[in-house]
Coordinates of C-alpha atoms in Angstrom, one line a residue:
M102 CA -29.0 8.1 -16.3
S103 CA -26.1 5.7 -16.4
Y104 CA -22.8 5.9 -17.0
R105 CA -20.5 3.2 -18.7
I106 CA -17.0 3.1 -17.0
E107 CA -14.5 0.7 -18.3
R108 CA -11.2 -0.2 -16.7
R109 CA -8.1 -0.5 -19.3
D110 CA -5.1 -0.7 -17.2
N111 CA -2.5 -3.8 -17.1
T112 CA -1.9 -3.3 -13.4
T113 CA -2.5 -6.0 -10.9
A114 CA -3.8 -3.2 -8.3
S115 CA -7.3 -3.5 -6.9
K116 CA -10.0 -1.3 -8.5
H117 CA -13.5 -0.9 -7.3
L118 CA -16.6 0.3 -8.6
N119 CA -19.8 0.6 -6.6
K120 CA -17.7 -1.5 -3.8
E121 CA -17.1 -4.2 -6.3
E122 CA -13.8 -5.1 -7.8
M123 CA -13.4 -4.3 -11.5
Q124 CA -11.1 -6.6 -13.6
Q125 CA -8.9 -5.5 -16.4
A126 CA -10.7 -5.0 -19.7
K127 CA -14.1 -5.1 -18.0
Y128 CA -16.5 -2.4 -17.7
G129 CA -19.4 -1.6 -15.0
I130 CA -22.5 0.5 -14.9
L131 CA -22.6 3.6 -12.7
R132 CA -26.3 4.2 -12.1
R133 CA -26.1 7.5 -10.6
A134 CA -23.4 10.2 -10.9
V135 CA -23.3 11.0 -7.1
S136 CA -22.4 7.3 -6.6
C137 CA -18.9 7.8 -8.0
D138 CA -17.1 9.6 -5.1
M139 CA -13.6 10.8 -4.7
T140 CA -13.3 8.4 -1.7
Y141 CA -13.0 5.5 -4.2
L142 CA -10.5 7.7 -6.7
D143 CA -7.8 9.2 -4.1
R144 CA -4.9 6.6 -5.1
R145 CA -2.9 8.2 -7.9
D146 CA -2.8 5.0 -9.9
H147 CA -6.7 5.1 -10.2
Y148 CA -6.5 8.5 -12.0
H149 CA -4.5 6.9 -14.8
S150 CA -6.2 3.4 -14.8
I151 CA -9.9 4.0 -15.0
Y152 CA -11.3 4.9 -18.3
Y153 CA -14.3 6.8 -18.6
N154 CA -16.5 6.7 -21.7
K155 CA -18.7 9.5 -20.1
M156 CA -17.0 11.7 -17.6
V157 CA -18.5 11.5 -14.2
C158 CA -18.6 14.2 -11.6
A159 CA -18.1 13.5 -7.9
P160 CA -20.4 15.5 -5.4
G161 CA -19.5 19.3 -5.4
F162 CA -16.7 18.9 -8.2
E163 CA -16.6 19.7 -12.1
I164 CA -14.5 17.6 -14.6
D165 CA -11.8 19.1 -16.4
R166 CA -11.1 17.7 -19.6
T167 CA -8.2 20.0 -20.6
S168 CA -5.6 18.1 -18.9
G169 CA -6.1 14.9 -21.2
G170 CA -7.3 12.9 -18.3
L171 CA -9.2 12.7 -15.2
S172 CA -9.1 16.2 -13.3
Y173 CA -11.3 17.4 -10.5
K174 CA -11.9 21.0 -10.5
V175 CA -13.6 23.3 -7.8
G176 CA -14.0 27.0 -8.5
D177 CA -10.7 28.1 -10.0
Y178 CA -8.6 25.5 -8.6
Y179 CA -7.8 21.8 -10.0
L180 CA -7.4 19.1 -7.3
S181 CA -4.7 16.4 -7.7
S182 CA -3.3 14.0 -4.9
L183 CA -4.9 13.3 -1.6
L184 CA -2.6 14.6 1.1
G185 CA -4.9 13.2 4.0
R186 CA -8.2 12.6 5.3
G187 CA -9.7 13.1 9.0
G188 CA -12.9 13.7 10.6
G189 CA -13.0 17.2 9.6
G190 CA -13.0 16.5 5.7
S191 CA -10.3 15.5 3.1
V192 CA -7.3 17.8 2.2
Y193 CA -6.0 17.8 -1.4
E194 CA -3.2 19.2 -3.2
G195 CA -4.4 21.7 -5.8
R196 CA -3.2 24.3 -8.2
H197 CA -4.7 27.6 -9.5
R198 CA -6.0 27.3 -13.1
K199 CA -4.4 30.5 -14.1
T200 CA -1.4 31.0 -11.9
N201 CA -0.7 27.6 -11.1
K202 CA 0.0 28.4 -7.7
R203 CA 0.1 25.2 -5.4
V204 CA -2.4 24.9 -2.7
A205 CA -4.1 22.5 -0.2
I206 CA -7.6 22.2 -0.5
K207 CA -9.9 20.8 2.5
V208 CA -13.0 19.5 1.2
V209 CA -16.0 19.3 3.6
T210 CA -19.1 17.4 2.2
K211 CA -22.6 18.3 3.4
S212 CA -24.0 14.9 3.2
R213 CA -23.1 11.2 2.9
T214 CA -23.0 9.9 -0.5
E215 CA -24.9 6.7 -2.0
E216 CA -21.8 4.6 -1.2
T217 CA -21.5 5.7 2.2
R218 CA -25.5 4.9 2.8
A219 CA -24.7 1.7 1.3
A220 CA -21.4 0.7 3.3
Q221 CA -23.4 1.8 6.3
G222 CA -26.3 -0.4 5.6
S223 CA -28.9 2.1 5.5
N224 CA -31.7 -0.8 4.4
R225 CA -31.0 -2.9 7.6
R226 CA -33.1 -2.2 10.8
G227 CA -32.0 0.6 12.6
S228 CA -30.8 2.6 9.8
A229 CA -33.5 5.4 10.1
G230 CA -31.7 6.3 13.5
K231 CA -28.3 6.1 12.1
D232 CA -29.4 8.3 9.4
V233 CA -30.7 10.8 11.9
N234 CA -27.4 10.7 13.8
S235 CA -25.4 11.0 10.7
S236 CA -27.4 14.2 9.7
V237 CA -26.8 15.5 13.1
A238 CA -23.1 15.0 12.7
Y239 CA -22.8 16.4 9.4
A240 CA -24.7 19.5 10.5
K241 CA -22.1 20.0 13.3
K242 CA -19.2 19.5 10.8
I243 CA -20.5 22.2 8.5
Q244 CA -21.0 24.5 11.7
R245 CA -17.5 24.0 12.5
T246 CA -16.2 24.5 9.1
R247 CA -18.1 27.8 8.8
K248 CA -16.3 28.6 12.3
E249 CA -13.0 27.5 11.1
Y250 CA -13.1 29.9 8.1
T251 CA -14.5 32.6 10.2
V252 CA -11.5 32.2 12.7
M253 CA -9.0 32.0 10.0
S254 CA -10.2 35.1 8.3
H255 CA -9.3 36.8 11.5
L256 CA -5.8 35.6 11.8
R257 CA -5.0 35.4 8.4
D258 CA -2.1 38.0 8.6
H259 CA 0.0 36.3 10.9
R260 CA 3.2 34.6 9.7
H261 CA 3.1 31.5 11.3
I262 CA -0.8 30.8 11.0
T263 CA -1.8 28.8 7.7
K264 CA -3.2 31.3 5.5
L265 CA -6.8 30.9 4.2
L266 CA -6.7 32.0 0.6
D267 CA -10.4 31.1 -0.5
V268 CA -13.7 29.7 0.2
V269 CA -15.6 27.8 -2.5
E270 CA -19.1 26.8 -1.6
N271 CA -21.8 24.9 -3.4
D272 CA -24.9 22.7 -2.5
K273 CA -22.6 19.5 -1.9
A274 CA -19.3 20.8 -0.3
I275 CA -17.4 23.4 1.5
C276 CA -13.8 23.9 0.0
L277 CA -11.3 25.8 2.1
V278 CA -8.3 26.9 0.0
L279 CA -5.2 27.1 2.3
E280 CA -1.5 27.8 2.0
L281 CA 0.1 24.8 1.3
G282 CA 3.0 23.3 3.5
A283 CA 5.4 22.1 0.8
G284 CA 7.8 20.6 3.5
G285 CA 5.0 18.2 5.0
D286 CA 3.8 18.3 8.5
L287 CA 5.7 18.5 11.9
F288 CA 4.7 14.9 12.8
Q289 CA 6.3 13.7 9.6
H290 CA 9.6 15.5 10.3
I291 CA 9.8 14.0 13.7
Q292 CA 9.1 10.6 12.3
Q293 CA 11.7 10.8 9.6
K294 CA 14.3 12.1 12.0
G295 CA 13.4 10.1 14.8
R296 CA 13.6 13.4 17.3
L297 CA 14.7 17.0 16.5
S298 CA 17.9 18.6 17.9
L299 CA 17.4 20.9 21.0
Y300 CA 18.0 23.9 18.7
E301 CA 15.7 22.8 15.9
S302 CA 13.0 22.1 18.4
W303 CA 13.6 25.4 20.1
F304 CA 13.5 27.1 16.6
L305 CA 10.3 25.6 15.5
F306 CA 8.7 25.9 19.1
R307 CA 9.0 29.6 19.2
Q308 CA 7.0 29.9 16.0
L309 CA 4.5 27.7 17.1
V310 CA 4.1 29.7 20.2
S311 CA 4.2 32.7 18.5
A312 CA 1.1 31.6 16.5
V313 CA -0.8 30.5 19.4
A314 CA -0.1 33.7 21.5
H315 CA -1.5 35.8 18.6
A316 CA -4.7 33.7 18.5
H317 CA -5.1 34.0 22.1
A318 CA -4.6 37.7 21.8
Q319 CA -7.3 38.0 19.3
G320 CA -9.7 36.0 21.4
F321 CA -9.4 32.4 20.0
V322 CA -7.9 29.1 21.3
H323 CA -7.2 26.3 18.7
R324 CA -7.9 23.3 21.1
D325 CA -6.2 20.7 18.7
I326 CA -2.6 21.6 18.5
K327 CA -0.4 18.6 17.4
P328 CA 2.4 17.9 15.3
E329 CA 0.1 16.8 12.4
N330 CA -1.6 20.5 12.3
V331 CA 2.0 22.1 12.0
F332 CA 3.1 22.5 8.5
L333 CA 6.6 23.2 7.2
S334 CA 7.9 25.1 4.5
E335 CA 10.1 23.1 2.0
D336 CA 13.2 24.0 3.7
K337 CA 11.8 23.0 7.1
K338 CA 12.7 26.4 8.5
T339 CA 9.0 27.9 8.8
A340 CA 6.3 26.5 10.7
T341 CA 2.5 27.6 10.3
L342 CA -0.5 26.2 12.9
G343 CA -3.2 24.9 10.6
D344 CA -6.5 22.9 11.1
W345 CA -8.7 25.3 13.0
G346 CA -11.7 23.1 12.9
F347 CA -12.1 23.1 16.6
A348 CA -11.1 26.6 17.4
D349 CA -13.5 28.8 19.4
V350 CA -13.8 32.2 21.1
W351 CA -12.7 32.5 24.7
C352 CA -13.2 35.0 27.3
S353 CA -11.9 35.1 31.0
F354 CA -15.5 35.0 32.6
K355 CA -17.0 32.4 30.6
D356 CA -16.1 28.5 30.5
L357 CA -15.9 26.4 27.5
K358 CA -17.2 22.7 28.2
E359 CA -16.7 20.9 24.6
G360 CA -14.4 18.0 25.0
V361 CA -12.4 18.2 21.7
G362 CA -8.9 17.6 20.5
S363 CA -6.7 14.4 19.8
L364 CA -6.3 12.0 22.9
N365 CA -2.4 12.2 23.2
Y366 CA -2.4 15.9 23.5
C367 CA -5.3 16.5 25.6
S368 CA -5.2 18.2 28.9
P369 CA -6.5 16.6 32.0
E370 CA -9.4 18.9 32.2
I371 CA -10.4 17.7 28.6
V372 CA -10.1 14.1 29.5
G373 CA -11.7 14.7 32.8
G374 CA -15.0 16.4 31.2
L375 CA -14.4 19.7 33.4
P376 CA -15.0 23.3 32.1
Y377 CA -12.1 25.2 31.1
T378 CA -11.5 28.8 30.1
G379 CA -9.5 28.0 26.8
P380 CA -5.9 29.1 26.6
E381 CA -4.6 26.5 29.2
V382 CA -5.8 23.6 27.1
D383 CA -3.5 25.2 24.2
I384 CA -0.7 25.6 26.9
W385 CA -0.8 21.8 27.8
S386 CA -0.9 20.8 24.3
L387 CA 2.3 23.0 23.3
G388 CA 4.1 21.1 26.0
T389 CA 3.3 17.8 24.5
C390 CA 4.4 19.1 21.1
L391 CA 7.6 20.4 22.6
Y392 CA 8.1 16.9 24.2
A393 CA 7.6 15.0 20.9
M394 CA 10.0 17.2 19.1
V395 CA 13.0 16.8 21.6
T396 CA 12.4 13.2 22.5
G397 CA 10.5 11.7 19.3
N398 CA 8.0 10.2 21.6
L399 CA 5.0 11.0 23.6
P400 CA 4.8 12.0 27.2
F401 CA 1.6 10.0 28.3
A402 CA 1.5 7.1 25.6
A403 CA 0.5 3.8 26.8
D404 CA -1.1 0.6 25.6
S405 CA -4.7 1.8 25.9
P406 CA -6.4 5.0 25.8
K407 CA -7.8 4.2 29.3
Q408 CA -4.2 4.3 30.4
V409 CA -3.3 7.2 28.3
V410 CA -6.1 9.1 30.4
M411 CA -4.5 8.0 33.5
N412 CA -1.1 9.1 32.6
I413 CA -2.4 12.7 31.5
K414 CA -4.1 13.3 35.0
T415 CA -1.2 12.3 36.8
S416 CA 1.4 14.0 34.4
N417 CA 4.1 11.8 35.1
F418 CA 6.6 12.1 32.1
V419 CA 10.5 11.6 32.0
L420 CA 13.0 13.1 29.7
T421 CA 15.3 10.9 27.7
G422 CA 19.0 11.3 26.3
S423 CA 20.7 14.5 26.2
C424 CA 17.3 16.2 27.3
E425 CA 17.5 15.1 30.6
A426 CA 20.5 16.9 31.2
D427 CA 18.8 20.4 30.5
P428 CA 17.3 21.8 33.6
L429 CA 15.7 24.6 32.0
L430 CA 14.3 22.5 29.5
Y431 CA 12.6 20.1 32.2
D432 CA 11.5 23.0 34.2
L433 CA 9.7 24.6 31.1
L434 CA 7.8 21.0 30.4
S435 CA 6.9 20.8 34.0
R436 CA 5.3 24.2 34.0
L437 CA 3.6 23.5 30.6
L438 CA 2.5 20.0 31.8
N439 CA 1.1 20.8 35.3
P440 CA -2.2 18.9 35.6
N441 CA -3.3 21.8 37.8
T442 CA -5.0 24.7 35.8
L443 CA -4.0 27.2 38.5
E444 CA -0.4 26.2 38.6
R445 CA 0.3 25.7 34.9
A446 CA 2.3 28.1 33.0
K447 CA 0.3 31.0 31.3
M448 CA 1.1 32.3 27.9
A449 CA 3.2 35.5 29.5
D450 CA 5.4 32.8 31.8
L451 CA 6.1 30.7 28.8
L452 CA 7.3 33.7 26.6
E453 CA 9.5 35.1 29.5
H454 CA 10.8 31.5 30.4
R455 CA 14.5 31.6 30.0
W456 CA 14.7 28.4 28.0
F457 CA 12.2 29.8 25.5
R458 CA 13.9 33.5 25.2
N459 CA 17.6 32.1 25.1
G460 CA 17.2 28.7 23.8
P461 CA 19.2 25.6 24.9
T462 CA 22.8 26.1 26.0
L463 CA 25.9 25.9 23.8
A464 CA 26.5 22.4 25.1
H465 CA 23.1 21.3 24.2
I466 CA 22.9 23.0 20.6
K467 CA 26.2 20.8 19.9
D468 CA 24.0 17.6 20.2
R469 CA 23.8 17.3 16.4
R470 CA 25.4 14.1 16.2
K471 CA 23.3 11.0 14.8
R472 CA 20.5 10.5 17.3
T473 CA 19.7 7.2 18.5
G474 CA 15.8 7.9 19.2
S475 CA 13.4 5.5 17.5
A476 CA 12.0 6.9 14.4
T477 CA 8.8 4.8 14.9
N478 CA 7.9 5.5 18.6
V479 CA 6.0 8.7 18.1
L480 CA 4.3 7.4 14.9
A481 CA 3.2 4.1 16.5
T482 CA 2.1 5.5 19.6
N483 CA 0.2 8.4 18.1
N484 CA -1.4 6.2 15.5
R485 CA -2.3 3.7 18.2
H486 CA -4.4 6.3 20.0
R487 CA -5.3 9.0 17.2
T488 CA -8.8 8.8 18.8
R489 CA -10.4 12.2 19.2
V490 CA -12.3 13.2 22.2
N491 CA -15.0 14.4 20.3

């Protein structure tokens, strides 16, 4: 079956169909419905500038005609703008069709689309091996997604853990319907402010630690704690920890061996390929998040991934600005970012630390004047090495 798709807008923005640019007032033929994927319709202007003579459904979704335009529906939810895309899937803002409640919907496809096969050159030599590798990768991603919603189901009652509201699954995709962080993520917040005041850092850090401590007590480790996975309420005063795709069960008598996470936030044992129990890698990542909040930078950033790994293994970091005048903060960071797992702070040590319990001193709380930290440092370094270990 073929579908006639016509472009009727007057913008100069580039639009594509089947990887080929579409000109204004021109139409193209879409041979198969599955080759029209949301990957190529994720920018808002696409929804208004492409006219469908015959509505085409992307894999795993239905088309809703009631809104008068192109709207994707999955289960009882309508999808709107793309919030982000990563190795674990794409996240869209959505709303419930009856209550209009705003939600975040994480979409994990179960296989490659026809466009992806074409983009990767499935007709070229060696494509069979790539297809096999891709199938294994997708199977692993689906397995992680199932584990993610299992973990989140166990942790859903904690105030500072992103709530799993619903799971919608069909033969093409798994969709996790999640609580929406209307205030964006912590990474964006740091980027906008340059760095956070010591008081705000302490206030949000306590919430993040509360979530991690609860998960550890329930027998789970997150393994990918970073500012991008911490979501804020609209007033920026409530933080929730999300993206549990790399979470796993931990116990004191069994080591984990899988090297996962995001490079700048990984512990020495992860980057070194060593076995670990679990909680210690989360403790390390909490230290890197705290450092990013109070300085606006990453503690081990470098010009190459190799140098980042070297910096992580030696754990050489420097506090800058007013932060260096707070000895309790430096002591806490030194304990959290200790490369020796036997000497690194345990969760109990963190919860009892004076800086964590009492916060920065009055003199440091007054550090609310206009800050001079660079608003691009943490963004530039993190984007340069967003590499996942696995």
